[in-house]
Amino acid sequence: MSEQTQQWGTSAARRVVVAGAGMAGVQTAVALREQGYTGTVTLIGAEPHQPYDRPPLSKAVLLGKAEGSAFDVDFEALGVELQLGREVLGVRPAEHQLDTEAGPVPYDVLVLATGAEPIRLPGAEGVPGVHLLRTLDDAERLRPVLARQHDIVVVGAGWIGAEFATAAREAGCAVTVVEAAERPLAGALPAEVAAPMTAWYEDSGTVLRTHARVERVEPGEVVLDDGSRVPAGAVVVGIGARPATAWLAGSGIELGVQGDVVADERLRTSVPDVYAVGDCASFPSGRYGARLLVHHWDNALQGPRTVAANILGESSAIYDPVPYFWSEQFGRFVQYAGHHAAADTLLWRGDPSGPAWTVCWLRGARLVALLAVGRPRDLAQGRRLIEAGTPVNAELLKDPGRPMKGAVA
């Protein structure tokens, strides 16, 4: 044990155990140390790899431009014990025990950060040539597939499907995206906002087939429910994700209808001494008057600071962020901030047939969400307007030549 490691664990008896070694778990460990926690911190991950960041998997790692995306964190210097390749199996809150495949782990405080897992295509599990893209191993299995320039079928025209299709086209593959709904991003954006994105597929040389459900996957092709067959050297499934929480069954920890851990405004669960953060947890938003389940990188980055502050008990930190995410697809940089479900007005800044435009959602006179395509300044200024709750002038906001910060009422 190094001298740096020995400095931790001397002035506090409590042991914090973090279940999950993705962004949320790693950042929880880092935030605890940054905020002065000196007790024991143990980070448990199911994968054997050094903890890594996921966004590069669908870009640089997939295309062979990077071998991995390990976090630049010196866990030994931070005094964080890593237990990798160790799947969690359950929690016994009354005994303060986390059960893992390598045996029980005692905790004083437990942080649930197990993230989300991809939804699998029914009937396709174990079929050769069918892939998911969630882990480093997934990306490494797909990299030679792209290098061989197979005909590829992507199931699902959501964010991950579009990002993978972009990478596959860049690698020179013929790509067909099949989507059961009538448009891309049907579950994420209104029809009028998603409509301009449909053209992006054709512009990139990607075939988009909507109203298309997969009946089954056969060797070398995908059979759709209308009987048509699509050649497929490989199939990549991107039909969504769900909280990775099945292992919590019987623990007494409350789960929501989507399998999410139901956390409060301080990211505490329904049982004492257990917190939840990142993709596996929902939280109540006072800003939006709704419970939010946010499956995006920024949420996994921001939430751990609240968890750490509440574990230390030096403040009653409330978690109520403006959700944010980005996506790079078909040569566009797409950014979204806020939550538009309760908006009563939608307006455009710029021509959606062009390379750069923004959609704004208002509730009354206040901006509650925006989607910016190729307009990062709109995103930055709009996000600040949302955070501040500043009233805006809708007519001024429509002018794409006017900075958003200049459209206040």
mmCIF file of C-alpha atoms in Angstrom:
data_model
loop_
_atom_site.group_PDB
_atom_site.id
_atom_site.type_symbol
_atom_site.label_atom_id
_atom_site.label_comp_id
_atom_site.label_asym_id
_atom_site.label_seq_id
_atom_site.Cartn_x
_atom_site.Cartn_y
_atom_site.Cartn_z
ATOM 1 C CA MET A 1 0.000 0.000 0.000
ATOM 2 C CA SER A 2 1.408 3.390 -0.951
ATOM 3 C CA GLU A 3 1.778 6.314 1.418
ATOM 4 C CA GLN A 4 -0.920 8.123 -0.600
ATOM 5 C CA THR A 5 -3.374 5.302 0.001
ATOM 6 C CA GLN A 6 -2.542 5.090 3.711
ATOM 7 C CA GLN A 7 -3.645 8.673 4.307
ATOM 8 C CA TRP A 8 -7.293 7.676 3.762
ATOM 9 C CA GLY A 9 -9.402 5.785 6.255
ATOM 10 C CA THR A 10 -7.731 7.203 9.341
ATOM 11 C CA SER A 11 -10.127 9.877 10.552
ATOM 12 C CA ALA A 12 -13.548 8.410 9.794
ATOM 13 C CA ALA A 13 -14.896 4.980 10.639
ATOM 14 C CA ARG A 14 -17.605 4.894 7.973
ATOM 15 C CA ARG A 15 -17.268 2.808 4.852
ATOM 16 C CA VAL A 16 -18.893 3.939 1.627
ATOM 17 C CA VAL A 17 -19.477 1.228 -0.967
ATOM 18 C CA VAL A 18 -20.402 2.244 -4.515
ATOM 19 C CA ALA A 19 -22.137 -0.393 -6.665
ATOM 20 C CA GLY A 20 -21.303 0.415 -10.286
ATOM 21 C CA ALA A 21 -18.044 1.597 -11.822
ATOM 22 C CA GLY A 22 -19.347 3.717 -14.707
ATOM 23 C CA MET A 23 -19.443 7.503 -14.828
ATOM 24 C CA ALA A 24 -21.840 7.903 -11.879
ATOM 25 C CA GLY A 25 -19.956 5.494 -9.658
ATOM 26 C CA VAL A 26 -16.507 6.864 -10.445
ATOM 27 C CA GLN A 27 -17.627 10.455 -10.007
ATOM 28 C CA THR A 28 -19.213 9.598 -6.655
ATOM 29 C CA ALA A 29 -15.872 8.275 -5.409
ATOM 30 C CA VAL A 30 -14.038 11.324 -6.775
ATOM 31 C CA ALA A 31 -16.598 13.770 -5.330
ATOM 32 C CA LEU A 32 -16.340 12.185 -1.877
ATOM 33 C CA ARG A 33 -12.603 12.770 -1.819
ATOM 34 C CA GLU A 34 -12.876 16.266 -3.306
ATOM 35 C CA GLN A 35 -15.378 17.229 -0.620
ATOM 36 C CA GLY A 36 -13.152 15.959 2.179
ATOM 37 C CA TYR A 37 -14.440 12.486 2.974
ATOM 38 C CA THR A 38 -11.644 10.481 4.643
ATOM 39 C CA GLY A 39 -13.362 7.159 5.274
ATOM 40 C CA THR A 40 -13.056 4.011 3.214
ATOM 41 C CA VAL A 41 -14.402 4.102 -0.356
ATOM 42 C CA THR A 42 -14.909 0.872 -2.305
ATOM 43 C CA LEU A 43 -15.943 0.922 -5.960
ATOM 44 C CA ILE A 44 -17.420 -2.337 -7.279
ATOM 45 C CA GLY A 45 -17.817 -2.964 -11.023
ATOM 46 C CA ALA A 46 -19.217 -5.948 -12.927
ATOM 47 C CA GLU A 47 -16.792 -5.564 -15.838
ATOM 48 C CA PRO A 48 -13.131 -6.574 -15.493
ATOM 49 C CA HIS A 49 -11.890 -3.481 -17.318
ATOM 50 C CA GLN A 50 -10.484 -0.376 -15.688
ATOM 51 C CA PRO A 51 -13.479 2.003 -15.316
ATOM 52 C CA TYR A 52 -14.129 3.805 -18.592
ATOM 53 C CA ASP A 53 -16.268 6.468 -20.229
ATOM 54 C CA ARG A 54 -19.029 5.282 -22.570
ATOM 55 C CA PRO A 55 -19.592 8.044 -25.197
ATOM 56 C CA PRO A 56 -16.354 7.246 -27.115
ATOM 57 C CA LEU A 57 -17.547 3.667 -27.621
ATOM 58 C CA SER A 58 -19.919 4.689 -30.424
ATOM 59 C CA LYS A 59 -17.281 6.912 -32.014
ATOM 60 C CA ALA A 60 -13.495 6.679 -31.582
ATOM 61 C CA VAL A 61 -13.320 3.175 -30.066
ATOM 62 C CA LEU A 62 -15.754 1.714 -32.584
ATOM 63 C CA LEU A 63 -13.826 3.160 -35.534
ATOM 64 C CA GLY A 64 -10.442 2.066 -34.215
ATOM 65 C CA LYS A 65 -9.284 5.609 -33.506
ATOM 66 C CA ALA A 66 -8.815 4.772 -29.827
ATOM 67 C CA GLU A 67 -8.156 1.519 -27.995
ATOM 68 C CA GLY A 68 -10.211 2.442 -24.957
ATOM 69 C CA SER A 69 -11.638 5.282 -22.925
ATOM 70 C CA ALA A 70 -10.460 4.667 -19.358
ATOM 71 C CA PHE A 71 -11.140 7.503 -16.929
ATOM 72 C CA ASP A 72 -8.113 9.621 -16.134
ATOM 73 C CA VAL A 73 -8.436 8.935 -12.405
ATOM 74 C CA ASP A 74 -5.667 7.738 -10.107
ATOM 75 C CA PHE A 75 -7.742 5.513 -7.841
ATOM 76 C CA GLU A 76 -4.757 4.512 -5.713
ATOM 77 C CA ALA A 77 -3.827 8.129 -5.023
ATOM 78 C CA LEU A 78 -7.451 8.817 -4.077
ATOM 79 C CA GLY A 79 -7.503 5.857 -1.755
ATOM 80 C CA VAL A 80 -10.368 4.215 -3.634
ATOM 81 C CA GLU A 81 -10.457 0.424 -3.518
ATOM 82 C CA LEU A 82 -11.443 -1.082 -6.871
ATOM 83 C CA GLN A 83 -13.194 -4.435 -6.979
ATOM 84 C CA LEU A 84 -13.687 -5.197 -10.686
ATOM 85 C CA GLY A 85 -15.217 -8.168 -12.452
ATOM 86 C CA ARG A 86 -17.542 -8.554 -9.478
ATOM 87 C CA GLU A 87 -21.277 -8.592 -10.189
ATOM 88 C CA VAL A 88 -23.658 -7.358 -7.509
ATOM 89 C CA LEU A 89 -26.503 -9.718 -6.647
ATOM 90 C CA GLY A 90 -28.577 -8.082 -3.940
ATOM 91 C CA VAL A 91 -28.780 -5.812 -0.917
ATOM 92 C CA ARG A 92 -29.741 -6.594 2.683
ATOM 93 C CA PRO A 93 -30.374 -3.137 4.166
ATOM 94 C CA ALA A 94 -31.124 -4.413 7.678
ATOM 95 C CA GLU A 95 -27.692 -6.041 7.833
ATOM 96 C CA HIS A 96 -25.958 -3.262 5.816
ATOM 97 C CA GLN A 97 -24.645 -5.918 3.430
ATOM 98 C CA LEU A 98 -24.176 -5.807 -0.331
ATOM 99 C CA ASP A 99 -24.208 -9.296 -1.816
ATOM 100 C CA THR A 100 -21.840 -9.958 -4.720
ATOM 101 C CA GLU A 101 -20.824 -13.072 -6.615
ATOM 102 C CA ALA A 102 -17.569 -13.021 -4.626
ATOM 103 C CA GLY A 103 -19.344 -12.793 -1.284
ATOM 104 C CA PRO A 104 -20.971 -10.147 0.918
ATOM 105 C CA VAL A 105 -19.524 -6.641 1.307
ATOM 106 C CA PRO A 106 -20.419 -4.677 4.453
ATOM 107 C CA TYR A 107 -21.223 -0.981 4.142
ATOM 108 C CA ASP A 108 -22.124 1.964 6.294
ATOM 109 C CA VAL A 109 -23.360 3.918 3.293
ATOM 110 C CA LEU A 110 -24.222 2.350 -0.068
ATOM 111 C CA VAL A 111 -24.498 4.202 -3.373
ATOM 112 C CA LEU A 112 -26.404 2.513 -6.209
ATOM 113 C CA ALA A 113 -24.838 3.494 -9.534
ATOM 114 C CA THR A 114 -25.418 0.442 -11.713
ATOM 115 C CA GLY A 115 -26.628 2.475 -14.695
ATOM 116 C CA ALA A 116 -28.855 1.143 -17.438
ATOM 117 C CA GLU A 117 -28.826 -1.949 -19.605
ATOM 118 C CA PRO A 118 -29.884 -2.184 -23.247
ATOM 119 C CA ILE A 119 -33.266 -3.615 -24.132
ATOM 120 C CA ARG A 120 -32.726 -6.776 -26.152
ATOM 121 C CA LEU A 121 -34.533 -7.655 -29.366
ATOM 122 C CA PRO A 122 -37.046 -10.420 -28.565
ATOM 123 C CA GLY A 123 -36.098 -13.702 -30.165
ATOM 124 C CA ALA A 124 -32.633 -12.519 -31.178
ATOM 125 C CA GLU A 125 -30.665 -13.422 -28.066
ATOM 126 C CA GLY A 126 -27.824 -15.770 -28.903
ATOM 127 C CA VAL A 127 -28.334 -15.396 -32.666
ATOM 128 C CA PRO A 128 -24.921 -15.055 -34.388
ATOM 129 C CA GLY A 129 -24.255 -11.610 -35.812
ATOM 130 C CA VAL A 130 -26.656 -9.761 -33.486
ATOM 131 C CA HIS A 131 -24.930 -7.071 -31.420
ATOM 132 C CA LEU A 132 -25.609 -4.501 -28.725
ATOM 133 C CA LEU A 133 -23.476 -1.417 -28.155
ATOM 134 C CA ARG A 134 -23.217 -0.663 -24.467
ATOM 135 C CA THR A 135 -19.885 -1.949 -23.179
ATOM 136 C CA LEU A 136 -16.235 -1.836 -24.200
ATOM 137 C CA ASP A 137 -16.454 -5.517 -25.125
ATOM 138 C CA ASP A 138 -19.449 -4.739 -27.372
ATOM 139 C CA ALA A 139 -17.451 -2.041 -29.183
ATOM 140 C CA GLU A 140 -14.451 -4.321 -29.599
ATOM 141 C CA ARG A 141 -16.653 -7.055 -31.092
ATOM 142 C CA LEU A 142 -18.204 -4.575 -33.527
ATOM 143 C CA ARG A 143 -14.977 -2.906 -34.630
ATOM 144 C CA PRO A 144 -13.871 -5.717 -36.996
ATOM 145 C CA VAL A 145 -17.436 -5.951 -38.322
ATOM 146 C CA LEU A 146 -17.196 -2.343 -39.467
ATOM 147 C CA ALA A 147 -13.683 -2.865 -40.778
ATOM 148 C CA ARG A 148 -14.937 -5.666 -43.037
ATOM 149 C CA GLN A 149 -17.634 -3.310 -44.358
ATOM 150 C CA HIS A 150 -20.542 -5.673 -43.838
ATOM 151 C CA ASP A 151 -24.100 -4.828 -44.798
ATOM 152 C CA ILE A 152 -25.461 -3.689 -41.448
ATOM 153 C CA VAL A 153 -29.018 -3.435 -40.176
ATOM 154 C CA VAL A 154 -29.579 -1.132 -37.218
ATOM 155 C CA VAL A 155 -32.774 -1.788 -35.273
ATOM 156 C CA GLY A 156 -34.016 1.481 -33.786
ATOM 157 C CA ALA A 157 -33.742 5.077 -35.006
ATOM 158 C CA GLY A 158 -33.096 6.637 -31.618
ATOM 159 C CA TRP A 159 -29.987 8.461 -30.458
ATOM 160 C CA ILE A 160 -27.731 5.396 -30.235
ATOM 161 C CA GLY A 161 -29.033 3.956 -33.508
ATOM 162 C CA ALA A 162 -28.254 7.201 -35.351
ATOM 163 C CA GLU A 163 -24.802 7.427 -33.795
ATOM 164 C CA PHE A 164 -23.944 3.860 -34.732
ATOM 165 C CA ALA A 165 -25.300 4.316 -38.271
ATOM 166 C CA THR A 166 -23.082 7.402 -38.578
ATOM 167 C CA ALA A 167 -19.985 5.439 -37.555
ATOM 168 C CA ALA A 168 -20.866 2.521 -39.831
ATOM 169 C CA ARG A 169 -21.295 4.813 -42.828
ATOM 170 C CA GLU A 170 -17.975 6.475 -42.016
ATOM 171 C CA ALA A 171 -16.407 3.007 -42.062
ATOM 172 C CA GLY A 172 -17.861 2.386 -45.537
ATOM 173 C CA CYS A 173 -20.648 -0.025 -44.606
ATOM 174 C CA ALA A 174 -24.035 -0.190 -46.314
ATOM 175 C CA VAL A 175 -26.504 0.644 -43.543
ATOM 176 C CA THR A 176 -30.259 0.144 -43.231
ATOM 177 C CA VAL A 177 -32.028 1.468 -40.128
ATOM 178 C CA VAL A 178 -35.393 -0.104 -39.337
ATOM 179 C CA GLU A 179 -37.728 1.708 -36.960
ATOM 180 C CA ALA A 180 -41.094 0.450 -35.727
ATOM 181 C CA ALA A 181 -42.482 3.968 -35.277
ATOM 182 C CA GLU A 182 -43.353 6.377 -38.055
ATOM 183 C CA ARG A 183 -40.244 8.555 -37.580
ATOM 184 C CA PRO A 184 -36.852 8.724 -35.902
ATOM 185 C CA LEU A 185 -36.731 9.659 -32.216
ATOM 186 C CA ALA A 186 -40.465 9.065 -31.875
ATOM 187 C CA GLY A 187 -40.229 8.590 -28.135
ATOM 188 C CA ALA A 188 -38.001 11.595 -27.548
ATOM 189 C CA LEU A 189 -39.178 14.471 -29.749
ATOM 190 C CA PRO A 190 -42.428 15.775 -31.276
ATOM 191 C CA ALA A 191 -43.088 14.837 -34.902
ATOM 192 C CA GLU A 192 -42.458 18.323 -36.252
ATOM 193 C CA VAL A 193 -39.041 18.467 -34.589
ATOM 194 C CA ALA A 194 -37.947 14.976 -35.626
ATOM 195 C CA ALA A 195 -39.179 15.454 -39.222
ATOM 196 C CA PRO A 196 -36.130 17.424 -40.465
ATOM 197 C CA MET A 197 -33.852 14.720 -39.076
ATOM 198 C CA THR A 198 -35.336 12.107 -41.389
ATOM 199 C CA ALA A 199 -33.511 13.709 -44.331
ATOM 200 C CA TRP A 200 -30.187 13.298 -42.543
ATOM 201 C CA TYR A 201 -30.334 9.540 -43.097
ATOM 202 C CA GLU A 202 -30.780 9.829 -46.856
ATOM 203 C CA ASP A 203 -28.153 12.555 -47.113
ATOM 204 C CA SER A 204 -25.620 10.229 -45.491
ATOM 205 C CA GLY A 205 -26.478 7.292 -47.722
ATOM 206 C CA THR A 206 -28.286 5.446 -44.928
ATOM 207 C CA VAL A 207 -31.562 3.702 -45.778
ATOM 208 C CA LEU A 208 -34.261 4.477 -43.207
ATOM 209 C CA ARG A 209 -37.307 2.225 -43.074
ATOM 210 C CA THR A 210 -40.058 3.350 -40.709
ATOM 211 C CA HIS A 211 -43.199 1.418 -39.692
ATOM 212 C CA ALA A 212 -40.864 -1.577 -39.853
ATOM 213 C CA ARG A 213 -40.887 -4.202 -37.118
ATOM 214 C CA VAL A 214 -38.418 -7.057 -36.994
ATOM 215 C CA GLU A 215 -40.174 -10.417 -37.217
ATOM 216 C CA ARG A 216 -36.997 -12.459 -36.841
ATOM 217 C CA VAL A 217 -33.302 -12.559 -37.635
ATOM 218 C CA GLU A 218 -31.999 -15.279 -39.938
ATOM 219 C CA PRO A 219 -28.431 -15.945 -41.093
ATOM 220 C CA GLY A 220 -27.464 -13.078 -43.351
ATOM 221 C CA GLU A 221 -30.755 -11.193 -43.231
ATOM 222 C CA VAL A 222 -33.465 -9.576 -41.166
ATOM 223 C CA VAL A 223 -37.082 -10.508 -41.827
ATOM 224 C CA LEU A 224 -39.589 -7.699 -41.232
ATOM 225 C CA ASP A 225 -43.231 -8.118 -40.257
ATOM 226 C CA ASP A 226 -44.382 -7.286 -43.789
ATOM 227 C CA GLY A 227 -42.409 -10.269 -45.092
ATOM 228 C CA SER A 228 -39.628 -8.224 -46.666
ATOM 229 C CA ARG A 229 -36.020 -9.261 -46.131
ATOM 230 C CA VAL A 230 -33.073 -6.952 -45.544
ATOM 231 C CA PRO A 231 -29.504 -8.240 -46.147
ATOM 232 C CA ALA A 232 -27.540 -8.158 -42.893
ATOM 233 C CA GLY A 233 -23.973 -9.243 -42.345
ATOM 234 C CA ALA A 234 -24.537 -7.904 -38.855
ATOM 235 C CA VAL A 235 -27.454 -6.559 -36.816
ATOM 236 C CA VAL A 236 -27.041 -3.866 -34.184
ATOM 237 C CA VAL A 237 -29.899 -3.389 -31.729
ATOM 238 C CA GLY A 238 -30.536 0.084 -30.343
ATOM 239 C CA ILE A 239 -34.122 0.056 -29.104
ATOM 240 C CA GLY A 240 -33.585 1.713 -25.759
ATOM 241 C CA ALA A 241 -32.334 0.992 -22.269
ATOM 242 C CA ARG A 242 -33.804 0.334 -18.844
ATOM 243 C CA PRO A 243 -32.377 0.829 -15.354
ATOM 244 C CA ALA A 244 -30.100 -2.055 -14.365
ATOM 245 C CA THR A 245 -31.954 -2.767 -11.138
ATOM 246 C CA ALA A 246 -33.391 -6.289 -11.411
ATOM 247 C CA TRP A 247 -30.816 -7.356 -8.837
ATOM 248 C CA LEU A 248 -32.589 -5.184 -6.224
ATOM 249 C CA ALA A 249 -35.735 -7.352 -6.199
ATOM 250 C CA GLY A 250 -36.685 -8.262 -2.647
ATOM 251 C CA SER A 251 -34.361 -5.679 -1.107
ATOM 252 C CA GLY A 252 -37.134 -3.374 0.070
ATOM 253 C CA ILE A 253 -35.691 -0.519 -1.995
ATOM 254 C CA GLU A 254 -38.578 1.147 -3.840
ATOM 255 C CA LEU A 255 -38.526 0.876 -7.624
ATOM 256 C CA GLY A 256 -40.633 2.860 -10.090
ATOM 257 C CA VAL A 257 -42.716 1.581 -12.979
ATOM 258 C CA GLN A 258 -39.704 1.668 -15.315
ATOM 259 C CA GLY A 259 -37.526 -0.229 -12.874
ATOM 260 C CA ASP A 260 -35.889 2.971 -11.675
ATOM 261 C CA VAL A 261 -34.728 3.380 -8.097
ATOM 262 C CA VAL A 262 -37.082 5.975 -6.612
ATOM 263 C CA ALA A 263 -34.780 8.582 -5.065
ATOM 264 C CA ASP A 264 -35.787 11.764 -3.249
ATOM 265 C CA GLU A 265 -34.536 15.304 -3.890
ATOM 266 C CA ARG A 266 -31.299 14.460 -2.062
ATOM 267 C CA LEU A 267 -30.884 11.224 -4.054
ATOM 268 C CA ARG A 268 -31.691 9.078 -1.014
ATOM 269 C CA THR A 269 -33.583 5.828 -1.583
ATOM 270 C CA SER A 270 -36.508 4.506 0.434
ATOM 271 C CA VAL A 271 -34.194 2.702 2.889
ATOM 272 C CA PRO A 272 -31.680 4.315 5.276
ATOM 273 C CA ASP A 273 -28.039 4.796 4.274
ATOM 274 C CA VAL A 274 -28.625 3.955 0.598
ATOM 275 C CA TYR A 275 -28.377 6.543 -2.197
ATOM 276 C CA ALA A 276 -28.945 6.176 -5.945
ATOM 277 C CA VAL A 277 -27.475 8.180 -8.797
ATOM 278 C CA GLY A 278 -27.173 8.202 -12.580
ATOM 279 C CA ASP A 279 -29.110 6.139 -15.117
ATOM 280 C CA CYS A 280 -30.561 3.738 -12.552
ATOM 281 C CA ALA A 281 -32.365 6.396 -10.498
ATOM 282 C CA SER A 282 -35.258 8.807 -10.913
ATOM 283 C CA PHE A 283 -35.572 11.997 -8.891
ATOM 284 C CA PRO A 284 -38.287 14.624 -8.286
ATOM 285 C CA SER A 285 -37.718 17.888 -10.115
ATOM 286 C CA GLY A 286 -39.178 20.945 -8.444
ATOM 287 C CA ARG A 287 -38.175 22.911 -11.535
ATOM 288 C CA TYR A 288 -40.369 20.797 -13.802
ATOM 289 C CA GLY A 289 -42.932 19.451 -11.335
ATOM 290 C CA ALA A 290 -42.268 15.878 -12.407
ATOM 291 C CA ARG A 291 -40.190 12.847 -11.547
ATOM 292 C CA LEU A 292 -37.354 12.560 -14.069
ATOM 293 C CA LEU A 293 -35.435 9.512 -15.244
ATOM 294 C CA VAL A 294 -32.483 10.817 -17.242
ATOM 295 C CA HIS A 295 -30.308 8.356 -19.171
ATOM 296 C CA HIS A 296 -27.539 10.729 -20.149
ATOM 297 C CA TRP A 297 -23.880 11.346 -19.397
ATOM 298 C CA ASP A 298 -24.306 14.769 -17.804
ATOM 299 C CA ASN A 299 -26.736 13.414 -15.211
ATOM 300 C CA ALA A 300 -24.183 10.778 -14.237
ATOM 301 C CA LEU A 301 -21.565 13.514 -13.933
ATOM 302 C CA GLN A 302 -23.601 16.019 -11.890
ATOM 303 C CA GLY A 303 -25.583 13.832 -9.497
ATOM 304 C CA PRO A 304 -22.572 12.413 -7.595
ATOM 305 C CA ARG A 305 -21.726 15.842 -6.188
ATOM 306 C CA THR A 306 -25.132 15.948 -4.491
ATOM 307 C CA VAL A 307 -24.709 12.405 -3.189
ATOM 308 C CA ALA A 308 -21.266 13.167 -1.773
ATOM 309 C CA ALA A 309 -22.472 16.358 -0.060
ATOM 310 C CA ASN A 310 -25.344 14.517 1.588
ATOM 311 C CA ILE A 311 -23.148 11.610 2.711
ATOM 312 C CA LEU A 312 -20.818 14.088 4.391
ATOM 313 C CA GLY A 313 -23.880 15.697 5.977
ATOM 314 C CA GLU A 314 -22.430 19.175 5.946
ATOM 315 C CA SER A 315 -25.298 20.500 3.839
ATOM 316 C CA SER A 316 -28.721 19.402 2.612
ATOM 317 C CA ALA A 317 -27.897 19.416 -1.088
ATOM 318 C CA ILE A 318 -30.909 19.277 -3.427
ATOM 319 C CA TYR A 319 -30.597 17.762 -6.887
ATOM 320 C CA ASP A 320 -32.683 19.632 -9.456
ATOM 321 C CA PRO A 321 -30.602 20.104 -12.619
ATOM 322 C CA VAL A 322 -31.509 21.273 -16.094
ATOM 323 C CA PRO A 323 -31.027 17.952 -17.937
ATOM 324 C CA TYR A 324 -28.530 18.102 -20.787
ATOM 325 C CA PHE A 325 -27.231 15.770 -23.471
ATOM 326 C CA TRP A 326 -25.597 15.832 -26.865
ATOM 327 C CA SER A 327 -25.362 13.553 -29.881
ATOM 328 C CA GLU A 328 -23.086 13.562 -32.912
ATOM 329 C CA GLN A 329 -24.848 12.111 -35.928
ATOM 330 C CA PHE A 330 -24.642 12.411 -39.706
ATOM 331 C CA GLY A 331 -22.235 15.350 -39.500
ATOM 332 C CA ARG A 332 -24.405 17.314 -37.048
ATOM 333 C CA PHE A 333 -23.789 18.248 -33.443
ATOM 334 C CA VAL A 334 -27.147 17.994 -31.657
ATOM 335 C CA GLN A 335 -27.600 19.333 -28.120
ATOM 336 C CA TYR A 336 -30.630 19.350 -25.847
ATOM 337 C CA ALA A 337 -31.234 21.032 -22.515
ATOM 338 C CA GLY A 338 -34.304 21.010 -20.281
ATOM 339 C CA HIS A 339 -37.534 19.004 -20.257
ATOM 340 C CA HIS A 340 -40.247 19.917 -22.750
ATOM 341 C CA ALA A 341 -43.157 17.687 -21.669
ATOM 342 C CA ALA A 342 -45.137 20.486 -19.999
ATOM 343 C CA ALA A 343 -44.367 23.222 -22.539
ATOM 344 C CA ASP A 344 -47.249 25.127 -24.149
ATOM 345 C CA THR A 345 -45.345 26.877 -26.963
ATOM 346 C CA LEU A 346 -42.851 25.631 -29.539
ATOM 347 C CA LEU A 347 -40.913 28.021 -31.756
ATOM 348 C CA TRP A 348 -38.074 27.786 -34.271
ATOM 349 C CA ARG A 349 -34.864 29.743 -34.606
ATOM 350 C CA GLY A 350 -33.572 29.219 -38.130
ATOM 351 C CA ASP A 351 -34.525 27.008 -41.061
ATOM 352 C CA PRO A 352 -34.765 23.310 -40.138
ATOM 353 C CA SER A 353 -33.819 22.338 -43.696
ATOM 354 C CA GLY A 354 -30.487 24.090 -43.197
ATOM 355 C CA PRO A 355 -27.351 22.992 -41.358
ATOM 356 C CA ALA A 356 -27.984 24.952 -38.136
ATOM 357 C CA TRP A 357 -31.222 25.646 -36.258
ATOM 358 C CA THR A 358 -32.759 25.613 -32.810
ATOM 359 C CA VAL A 359 -36.141 24.622 -31.392
ATOM 360 C CA CYS A 360 -37.313 26.344 -28.209
ATOM 361 C CA TRP A 361 -40.054 25.191 -25.831
ATOM 362 C CA LEU A 362 -41.738 27.734 -23.551
ATOM 363 C CA ARG A 363 -44.156 27.456 -20.687
ATOM 364 C CA GLY A 364 -45.780 30.826 -20.410
ATOM 365 C CA ALA A 365 -42.997 33.357 -20.867
ATOM 366 C CA ARG A 366 -40.203 31.097 -19.632
ATOM 367 C CA LEU A 367 -37.933 28.870 -21.646
ATOM 368 C CA VAL A 368 -38.095 25.279 -20.362
ATOM 369 C CA ALA A 369 -36.157 23.358 -23.042
ATOM 370 C CA LEU A 370 -34.308 23.732 -26.314
ATOM 371 C CA LEU A 371 -32.767 21.542 -28.986
ATOM 372 C CA ALA A 372 -29.864 23.100 -30.876
ATOM 373 C CA VAL A 373 -28.451 21.667 -34.106
ATOM 374 C CA GLY A 374 -25.086 23.190 -34.936
ATOM 375 C CA ARG A 375 -25.753 26.181 -32.682
ATOM 376 C CA PRO A 376 -23.759 25.577 -29.474
ATOM 377 C CA ARG A 377 -24.028 29.236 -28.462
ATOM 378 C CA ASP A 378 -27.821 28.948 -28.426
ATOM 379 C CA LEU A 379 -27.490 25.935 -26.171
ATOM 380 C CA ALA A 380 -25.139 27.617 -23.721
ATOM 381 C CA GLN A 381 -27.173 30.818 -23.473
ATOM 382 C CA GLY A 382 -30.531 29.021 -23.467
ATOM 383 C CA ARG A 383 -29.438 26.682 -20.703
ATOM 384 C CA ARG A 384 -28.581 29.662 -18.521
ATOM 385 C CA LEU A 385 -31.992 31.209 -19.229
ATOM 386 C CA ILE A 386 -33.680 27.970 -18.175
ATOM 387 C CA GLU A 387 -31.617 27.698 -15.001
ATOM 388 C CA ALA A 388 -32.403 31.293 -14.032
ATOM 389 C CA GLY A 389 -36.095 31.086 -14.991
ATOM 390 C CA THR A 390 -35.715 34.367 -16.877
ATOM 391 C CA PRO A 391 -38.825 35.504 -18.822
ATOM 392 C CA VAL A 392 -38.191 35.803 -22.567
ATOM 393 C CA ASN A 393 -39.806 37.632 -25.467
ATOM 394 C CA ALA A 394 -41.016 34.980 -27.913
ATOM 395 C CA GLU A 395 -40.844 37.280 -30.941
ATOM 396 C CA LEU A 396 -37.247 38.211 -30.200
ATOM 397 C CA LEU A 397 -36.385 34.582 -29.556
ATOM 398 C CA LYS A 398 -37.471 33.599 -33.073
ATOM 399 C CA ASP A 399 -34.731 35.725 -34.639
ATOM 400 C CA PRO A 400 -31.756 33.386 -35.212
ATOM 401 C CA GLY A 401 -29.498 36.397 -35.711
ATOM 402 C CA ARG A 402 -30.140 37.657 -32.197
ATOM 403 C CA PRO A 403 -28.249 36.030 -29.312
ATOM 404 C CA MET A 404 -30.645 34.198 -27.036
ATOM 405 C CA LYS A 405 -29.457 36.183 -24.059
ATOM 406 C CA GLY A 406 -30.738 39.284 -25.867
ATOM 407 C CA ALA A 407 -34.288 37.918 -26.071
ATOM 408 C CA VAL A 408 -35.215 38.491 -22.454
ATOM 409 C CA ALA A 409 -38.560 40.105 -21.821
#
